Short mmCIF file of C-alpha atoms in Angstrom, two decimals:
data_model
loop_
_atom_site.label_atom_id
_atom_site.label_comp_id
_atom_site.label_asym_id
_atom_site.label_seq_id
_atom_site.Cartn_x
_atom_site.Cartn_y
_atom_site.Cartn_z
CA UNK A 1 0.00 0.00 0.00
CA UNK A 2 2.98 2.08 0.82
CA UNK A 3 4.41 1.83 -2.45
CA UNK A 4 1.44 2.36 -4.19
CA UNK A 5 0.46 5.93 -2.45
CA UNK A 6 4.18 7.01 -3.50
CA UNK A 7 3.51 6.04 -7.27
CA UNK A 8 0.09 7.52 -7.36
CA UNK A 9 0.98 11.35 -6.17
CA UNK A 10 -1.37 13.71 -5.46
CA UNK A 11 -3.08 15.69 -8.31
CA UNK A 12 -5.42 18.08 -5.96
CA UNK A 13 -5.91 19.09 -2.57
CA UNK A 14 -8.94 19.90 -0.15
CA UNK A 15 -8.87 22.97 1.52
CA UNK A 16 -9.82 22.85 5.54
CA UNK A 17 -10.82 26.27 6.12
CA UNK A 18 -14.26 26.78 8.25
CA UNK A 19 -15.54 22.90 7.03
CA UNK A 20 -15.99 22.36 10.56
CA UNK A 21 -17.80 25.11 11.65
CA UNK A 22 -20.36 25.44 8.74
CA UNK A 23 -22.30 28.31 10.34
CA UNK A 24 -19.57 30.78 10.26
CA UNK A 25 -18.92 30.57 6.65
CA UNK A 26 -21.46 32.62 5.29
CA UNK A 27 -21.16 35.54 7.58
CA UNK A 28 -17.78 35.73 6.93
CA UNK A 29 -18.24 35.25 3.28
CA UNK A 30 -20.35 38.49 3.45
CA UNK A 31 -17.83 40.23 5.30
CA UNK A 32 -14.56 39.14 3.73
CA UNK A 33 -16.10 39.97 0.08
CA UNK A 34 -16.79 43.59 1.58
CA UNK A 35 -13.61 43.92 2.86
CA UNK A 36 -12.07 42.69 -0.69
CA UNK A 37 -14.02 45.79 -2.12
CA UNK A 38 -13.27 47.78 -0.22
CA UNK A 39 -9.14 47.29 -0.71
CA UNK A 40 -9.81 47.11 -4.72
CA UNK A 41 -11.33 50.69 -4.28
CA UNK A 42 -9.11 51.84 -2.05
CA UNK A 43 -5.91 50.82 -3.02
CA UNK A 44 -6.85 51.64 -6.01
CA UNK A 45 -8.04 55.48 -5.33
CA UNK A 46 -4.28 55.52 -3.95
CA UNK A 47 -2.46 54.34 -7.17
CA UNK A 48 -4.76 56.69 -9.34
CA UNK A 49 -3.77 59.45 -7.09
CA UNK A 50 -0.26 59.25 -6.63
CA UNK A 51 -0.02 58.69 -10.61
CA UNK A 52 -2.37 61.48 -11.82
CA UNK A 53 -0.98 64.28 -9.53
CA UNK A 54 2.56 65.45 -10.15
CA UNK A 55 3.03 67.10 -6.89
CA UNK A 56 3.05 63.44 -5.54
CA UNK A 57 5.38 62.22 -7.96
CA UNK A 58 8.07 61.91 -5.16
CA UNK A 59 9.89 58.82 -3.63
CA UNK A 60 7.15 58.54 -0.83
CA UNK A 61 4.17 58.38 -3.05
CA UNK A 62 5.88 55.88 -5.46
CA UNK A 63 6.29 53.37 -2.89
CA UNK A 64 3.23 53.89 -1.47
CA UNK A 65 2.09 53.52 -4.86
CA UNK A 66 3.76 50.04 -5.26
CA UNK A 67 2.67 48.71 -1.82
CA UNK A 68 -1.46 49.65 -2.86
CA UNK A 69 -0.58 47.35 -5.94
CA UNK A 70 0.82 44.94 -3.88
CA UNK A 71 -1.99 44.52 -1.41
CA UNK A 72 -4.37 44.01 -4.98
CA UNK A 73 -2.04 41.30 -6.00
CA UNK A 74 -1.53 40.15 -2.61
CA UNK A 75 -5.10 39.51 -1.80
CA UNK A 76 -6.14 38.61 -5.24
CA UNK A 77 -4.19 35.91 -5.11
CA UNK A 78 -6.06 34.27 -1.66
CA UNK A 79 -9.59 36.11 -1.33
CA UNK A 80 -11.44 34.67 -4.56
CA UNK A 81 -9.90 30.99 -3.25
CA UNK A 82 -11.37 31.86 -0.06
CA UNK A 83 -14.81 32.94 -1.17
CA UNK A 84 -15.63 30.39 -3.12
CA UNK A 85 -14.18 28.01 -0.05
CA UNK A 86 -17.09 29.38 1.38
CA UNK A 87 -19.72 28.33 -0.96
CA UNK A 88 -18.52 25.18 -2.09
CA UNK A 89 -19.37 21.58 -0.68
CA UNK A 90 -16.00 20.49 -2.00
CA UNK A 91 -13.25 22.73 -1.40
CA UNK A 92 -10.46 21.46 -3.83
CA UNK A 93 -8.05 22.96 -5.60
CA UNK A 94 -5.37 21.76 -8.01
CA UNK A 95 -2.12 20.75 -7.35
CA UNK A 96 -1.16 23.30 -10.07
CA UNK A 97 -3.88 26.11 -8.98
CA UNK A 98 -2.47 25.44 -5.21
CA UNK A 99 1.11 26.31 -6.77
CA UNK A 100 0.57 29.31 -8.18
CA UNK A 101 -1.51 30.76 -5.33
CA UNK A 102 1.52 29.84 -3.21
CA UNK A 103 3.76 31.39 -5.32
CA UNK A 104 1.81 34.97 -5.58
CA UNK A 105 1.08 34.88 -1.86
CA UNK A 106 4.33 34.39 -0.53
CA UNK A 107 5.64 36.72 -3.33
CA UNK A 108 4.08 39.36 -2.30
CA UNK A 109 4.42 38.84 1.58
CA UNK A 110 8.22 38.76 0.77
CA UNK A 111 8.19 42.09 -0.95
CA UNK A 112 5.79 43.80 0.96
CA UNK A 113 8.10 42.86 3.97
CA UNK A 114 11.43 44.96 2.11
CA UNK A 115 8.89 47.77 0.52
CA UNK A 116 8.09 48.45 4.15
CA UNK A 117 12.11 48.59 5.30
CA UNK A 118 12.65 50.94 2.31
CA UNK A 119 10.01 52.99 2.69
CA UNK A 120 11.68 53.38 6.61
CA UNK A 121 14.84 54.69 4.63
CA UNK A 122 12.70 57.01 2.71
CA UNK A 123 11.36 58.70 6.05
CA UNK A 124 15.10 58.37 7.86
CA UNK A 125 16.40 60.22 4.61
CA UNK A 126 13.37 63.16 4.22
CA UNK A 127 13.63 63.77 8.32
CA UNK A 128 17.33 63.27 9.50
CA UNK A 129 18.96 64.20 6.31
CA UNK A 130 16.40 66.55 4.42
CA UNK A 131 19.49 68.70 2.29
CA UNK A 132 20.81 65.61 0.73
CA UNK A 133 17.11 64.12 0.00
CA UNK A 134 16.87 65.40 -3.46
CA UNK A 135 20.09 63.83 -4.17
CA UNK A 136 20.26 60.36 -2.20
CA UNK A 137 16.54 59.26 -2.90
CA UNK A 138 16.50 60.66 -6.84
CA UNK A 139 14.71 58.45 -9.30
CA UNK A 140 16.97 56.20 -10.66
CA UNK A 141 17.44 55.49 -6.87
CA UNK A 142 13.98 54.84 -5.66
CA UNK A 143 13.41 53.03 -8.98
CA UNK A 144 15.80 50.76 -8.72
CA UNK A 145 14.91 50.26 -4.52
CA UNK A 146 11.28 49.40 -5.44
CA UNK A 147 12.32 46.96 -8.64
CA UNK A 148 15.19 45.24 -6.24
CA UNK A 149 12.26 44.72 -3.65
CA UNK A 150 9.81 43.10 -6.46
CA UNK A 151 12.83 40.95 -7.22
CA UNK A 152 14.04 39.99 -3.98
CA UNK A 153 10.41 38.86 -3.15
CA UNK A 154 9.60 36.99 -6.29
CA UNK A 155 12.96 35.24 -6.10
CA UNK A 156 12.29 33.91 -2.72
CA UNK A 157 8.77 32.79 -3.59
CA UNK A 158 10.35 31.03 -6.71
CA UNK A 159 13.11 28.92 -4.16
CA UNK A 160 10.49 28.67 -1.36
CA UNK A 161 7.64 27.09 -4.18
CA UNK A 162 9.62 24.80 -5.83
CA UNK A 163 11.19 23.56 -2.90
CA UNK A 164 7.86 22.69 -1.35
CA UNK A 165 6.23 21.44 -4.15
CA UNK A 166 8.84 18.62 -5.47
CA UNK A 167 8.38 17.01 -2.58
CA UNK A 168 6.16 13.65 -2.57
CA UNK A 169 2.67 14.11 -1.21
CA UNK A 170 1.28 10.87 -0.46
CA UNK A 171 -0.57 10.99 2.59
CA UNK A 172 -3.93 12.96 3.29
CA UNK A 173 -4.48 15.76 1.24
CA UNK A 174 -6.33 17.41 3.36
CA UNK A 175 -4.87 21.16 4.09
CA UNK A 176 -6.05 22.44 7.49
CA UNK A 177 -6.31 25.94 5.80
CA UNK A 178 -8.07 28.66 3.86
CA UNK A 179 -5.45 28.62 1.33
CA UNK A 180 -2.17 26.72 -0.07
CA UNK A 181 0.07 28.47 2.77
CA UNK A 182 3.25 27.05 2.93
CA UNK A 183 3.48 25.44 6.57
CA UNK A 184 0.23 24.41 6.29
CA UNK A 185 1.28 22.47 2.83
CA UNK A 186 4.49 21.01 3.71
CA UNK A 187 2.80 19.06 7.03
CA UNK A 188 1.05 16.73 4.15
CA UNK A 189 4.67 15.71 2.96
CA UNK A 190 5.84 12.27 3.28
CA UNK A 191 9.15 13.53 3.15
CA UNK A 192 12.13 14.75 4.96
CA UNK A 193 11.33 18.65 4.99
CA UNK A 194 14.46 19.61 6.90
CA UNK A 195 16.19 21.20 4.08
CA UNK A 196 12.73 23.45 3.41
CA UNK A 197 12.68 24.20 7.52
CA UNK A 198 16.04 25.47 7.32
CA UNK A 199 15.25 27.33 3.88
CA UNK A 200 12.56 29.18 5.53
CA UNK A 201 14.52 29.93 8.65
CA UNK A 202 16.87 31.74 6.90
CA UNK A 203 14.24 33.36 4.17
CA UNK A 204 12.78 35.00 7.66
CA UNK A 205 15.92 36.21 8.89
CA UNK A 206 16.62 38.20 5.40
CA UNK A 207 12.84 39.43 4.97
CA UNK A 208 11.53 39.35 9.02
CA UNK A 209 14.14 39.95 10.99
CA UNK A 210 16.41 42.32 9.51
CA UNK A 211 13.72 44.88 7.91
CA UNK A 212 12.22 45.13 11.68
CA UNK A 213 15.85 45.56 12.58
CA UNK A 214 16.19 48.08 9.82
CA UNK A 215 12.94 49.96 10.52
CA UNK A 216 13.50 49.94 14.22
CA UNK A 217 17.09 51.36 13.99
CA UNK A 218 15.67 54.19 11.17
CA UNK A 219 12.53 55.32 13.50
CA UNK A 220 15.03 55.41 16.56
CA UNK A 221 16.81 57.68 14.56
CA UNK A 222 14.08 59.84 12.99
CA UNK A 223 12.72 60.15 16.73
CA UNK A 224 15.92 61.58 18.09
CA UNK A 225 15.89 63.81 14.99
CA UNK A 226 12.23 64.90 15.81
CA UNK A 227 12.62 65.19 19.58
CA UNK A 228 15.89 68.08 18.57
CA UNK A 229 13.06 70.44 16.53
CA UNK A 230 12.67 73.35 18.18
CA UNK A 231 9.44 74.26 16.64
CA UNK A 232 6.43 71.99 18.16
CA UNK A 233 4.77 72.93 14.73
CA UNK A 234 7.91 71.73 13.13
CA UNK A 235 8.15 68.45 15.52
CA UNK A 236 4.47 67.87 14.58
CA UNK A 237 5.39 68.45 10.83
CA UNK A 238 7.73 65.37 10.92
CA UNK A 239 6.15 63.51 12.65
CA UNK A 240 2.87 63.49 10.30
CA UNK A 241 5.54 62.65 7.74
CA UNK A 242 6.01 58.97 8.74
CA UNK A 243 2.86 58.18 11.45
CA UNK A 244 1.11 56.85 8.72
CA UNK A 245 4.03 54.42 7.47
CA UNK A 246 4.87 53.87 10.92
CA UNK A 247 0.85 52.54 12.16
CA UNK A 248 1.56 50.63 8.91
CA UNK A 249 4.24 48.68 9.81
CA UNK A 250 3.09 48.50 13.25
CA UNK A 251 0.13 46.48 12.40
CA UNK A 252 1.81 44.21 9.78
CA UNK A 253 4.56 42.81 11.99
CA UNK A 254 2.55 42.54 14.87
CA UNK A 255 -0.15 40.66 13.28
CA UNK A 256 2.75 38.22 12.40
CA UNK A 257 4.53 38.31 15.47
CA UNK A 258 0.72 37.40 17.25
CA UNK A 259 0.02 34.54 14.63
CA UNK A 260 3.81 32.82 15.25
CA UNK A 261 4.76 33.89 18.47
CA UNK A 262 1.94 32.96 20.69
CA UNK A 263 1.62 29.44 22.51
CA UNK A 264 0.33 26.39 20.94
CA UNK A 265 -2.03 24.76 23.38
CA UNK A 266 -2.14 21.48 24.30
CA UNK A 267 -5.79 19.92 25.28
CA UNK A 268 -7.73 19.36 22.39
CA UNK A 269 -10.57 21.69 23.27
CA UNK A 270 -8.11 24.24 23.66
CA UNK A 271 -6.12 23.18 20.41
CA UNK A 272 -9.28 23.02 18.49
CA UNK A 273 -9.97 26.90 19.38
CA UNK A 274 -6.60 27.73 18.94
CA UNK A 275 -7.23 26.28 15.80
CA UNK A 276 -10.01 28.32 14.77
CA UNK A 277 -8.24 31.37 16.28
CA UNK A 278 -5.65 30.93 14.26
CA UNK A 279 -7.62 30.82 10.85
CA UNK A 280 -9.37 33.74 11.61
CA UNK A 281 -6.06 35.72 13.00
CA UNK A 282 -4.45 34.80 9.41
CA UNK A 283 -7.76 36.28 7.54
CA UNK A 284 -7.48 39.53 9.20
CA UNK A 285 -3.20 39.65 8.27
CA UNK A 286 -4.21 38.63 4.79
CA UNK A 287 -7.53 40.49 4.15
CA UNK A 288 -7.82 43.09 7.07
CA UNK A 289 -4.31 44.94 6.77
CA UNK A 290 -4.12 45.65 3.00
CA UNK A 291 -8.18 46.98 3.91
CA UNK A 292 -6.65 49.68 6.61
CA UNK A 293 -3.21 50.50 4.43
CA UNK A 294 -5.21 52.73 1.98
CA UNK A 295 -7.88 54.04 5.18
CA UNK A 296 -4.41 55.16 7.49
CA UNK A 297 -2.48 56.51 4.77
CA UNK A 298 -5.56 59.14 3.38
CA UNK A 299 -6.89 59.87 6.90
CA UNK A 300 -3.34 60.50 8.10
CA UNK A 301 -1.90 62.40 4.69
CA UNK A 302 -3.43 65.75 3.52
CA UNK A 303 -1.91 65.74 0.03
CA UNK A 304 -3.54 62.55 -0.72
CA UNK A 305 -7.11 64.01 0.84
CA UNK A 306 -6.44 66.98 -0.98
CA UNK A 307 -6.34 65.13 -4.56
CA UNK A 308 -9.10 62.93 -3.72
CA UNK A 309 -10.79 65.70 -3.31
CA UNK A 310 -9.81 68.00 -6.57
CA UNK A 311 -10.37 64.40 -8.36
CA UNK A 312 -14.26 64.52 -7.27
CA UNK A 313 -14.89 68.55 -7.43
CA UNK A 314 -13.60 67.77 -11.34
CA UNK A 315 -15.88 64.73 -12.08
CA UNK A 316 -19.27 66.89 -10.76
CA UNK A 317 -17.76 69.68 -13.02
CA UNK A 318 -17.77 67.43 -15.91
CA UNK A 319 -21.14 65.85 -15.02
#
């Protein structure tokens, strides 16, 4: 029997999600669907604004450009799987389908983890060094920042995929997930997954560990410049220069830290809540925080309010 499982490998998988708590899947496929709007339109206000305006053609409003398109990709790549998780008997999904939506998801995770680092620089660079600014963070620079973290991402996704998925699956097929997420795939393997363990380790020291590192050292740094303004107009100034970015990156790494760094408990009562818990913690890092990027950055940025706004007076003038 052993031998036959390994020749006949598997071809799709069954996705977990909510299957054993039925009556939660509709609410939440009303409220996740919302919540997918509601990042298409707003992430999407944000890259029509930052591309239409030239006063926001600067460094800032490029990135922030290129981390709205992320979140689109990011989430289109999970939330339709999701949704129709929801309203299917049968969740299955491909063994090719599951290795694409791996590949997108934990592209974009990747990048969006450097976009955030850089973006840190950006803020270090405007506040503690604002004469050089024009010249350090010019366009070929920024460019080239934004492409490297697009490339950096995608090239981990590429080692992190194909790793996983040459590996035999020949057990139960049965992913205790809403989507083809990475851990959750390589527990199926009947295979030593050492080598992908220590793969991964090291993939979150180069896109976890040192961007906090990075954006912790910048902001310490950016503080100390802030706290030596004279002004409190011009300490307020700054500071409403990288709040926004800062709540950002705030909620994104501590949504991860929360999902990974908590306890695992150990009665099955308690593991089967954890269990839950920790499906519904992973929807809100992978629907809920590319919903608030676009809400924090135009509540907290008046240049962006300002265009939304000269964007709608000019529509009812046309109308």
């Amino acid at each position: 029997m052993a031998s036959s499982n390994w020749t006949s490998p598997v071809v799709e998988f069954i996705l977990g999600g909510l299957s054993a708590h039925p009556k939660l899947e509709k609410t939440f496929f009303v409220l996740i669907l919302l919540m997918y709007l509601v990042i298409l339109l707003g992430n999407g206000i944000l890259i029509l604004v930052t591309t239409v305006d030239s006063r926001l053609h600067t460094p800032m409003y490029f990135f922030l450009g290129n981390l709205s398109f992320l979140d689109i990709c990011y989430t289109t790549s999970s939330v339709p799987l999701i949704l129709n998780s929801f309203l299917t008997p049968r969740k299955t999904i491909s063994f090719s389908a599951c290795t694409v939506q791996m590949f997108l998801s934990f592209a974009m995770g990747a990048t969006e983890c450097v976009l955030l680092s850089i973006m840190a620089f950006d803020r270090y660079v405007a506040i503690c060094n604002p004469l050089r600014y024009p010249v350090v963070m010019n366009k070929t620079v920024y460019v080239a920042m934004a492409a490297s973290s697009w490339a950096a991402g995608i090239t981990n996704s590429v080692v992190q995929t194909s790793q996983a998925m040459r590996l035999p699956f020949c057990r139960d097929n049965i992913i205790n997930h809403f989507t083809c997420e990475i851990l959750a795939v390589l527990k199926l393997a009947c295979a030593d997954i050492s080598i992908n363990v220590v793969s991964m380790v090291v993939a979150n020291m180069f896109f976890l560990a040192i961007p906090v590192l990075f954006i912790f050292v910048s902001y310490v740094f950016i503080i100390a410049t802030i706290l030596w303004i004279p002004s409190a107009e011009g300490r307020k100034k700054a500071y409403s220069t990288c709040s926004a970015h800062l709540t950002v990156v705030v909620i994104f790494y501590g949504t991860i830290l929360f999902m990974y760094g908590k306890p695992k408990s150990k009665d099955l009562l308690g593991a089967d809540k954890q269990d839950l818990s920790d499906k519904l913690i992973s929807l809100f890092y992978g629907v809920v925080t590319p919903m608030l990027n676009p809400i924090i950055y135009s509540l907290r940025n008046k240049d962006v309010k300002a265009t939304v706004k000269n964007l709608l007076s000019q529509r009812r003038l046309n109308e």
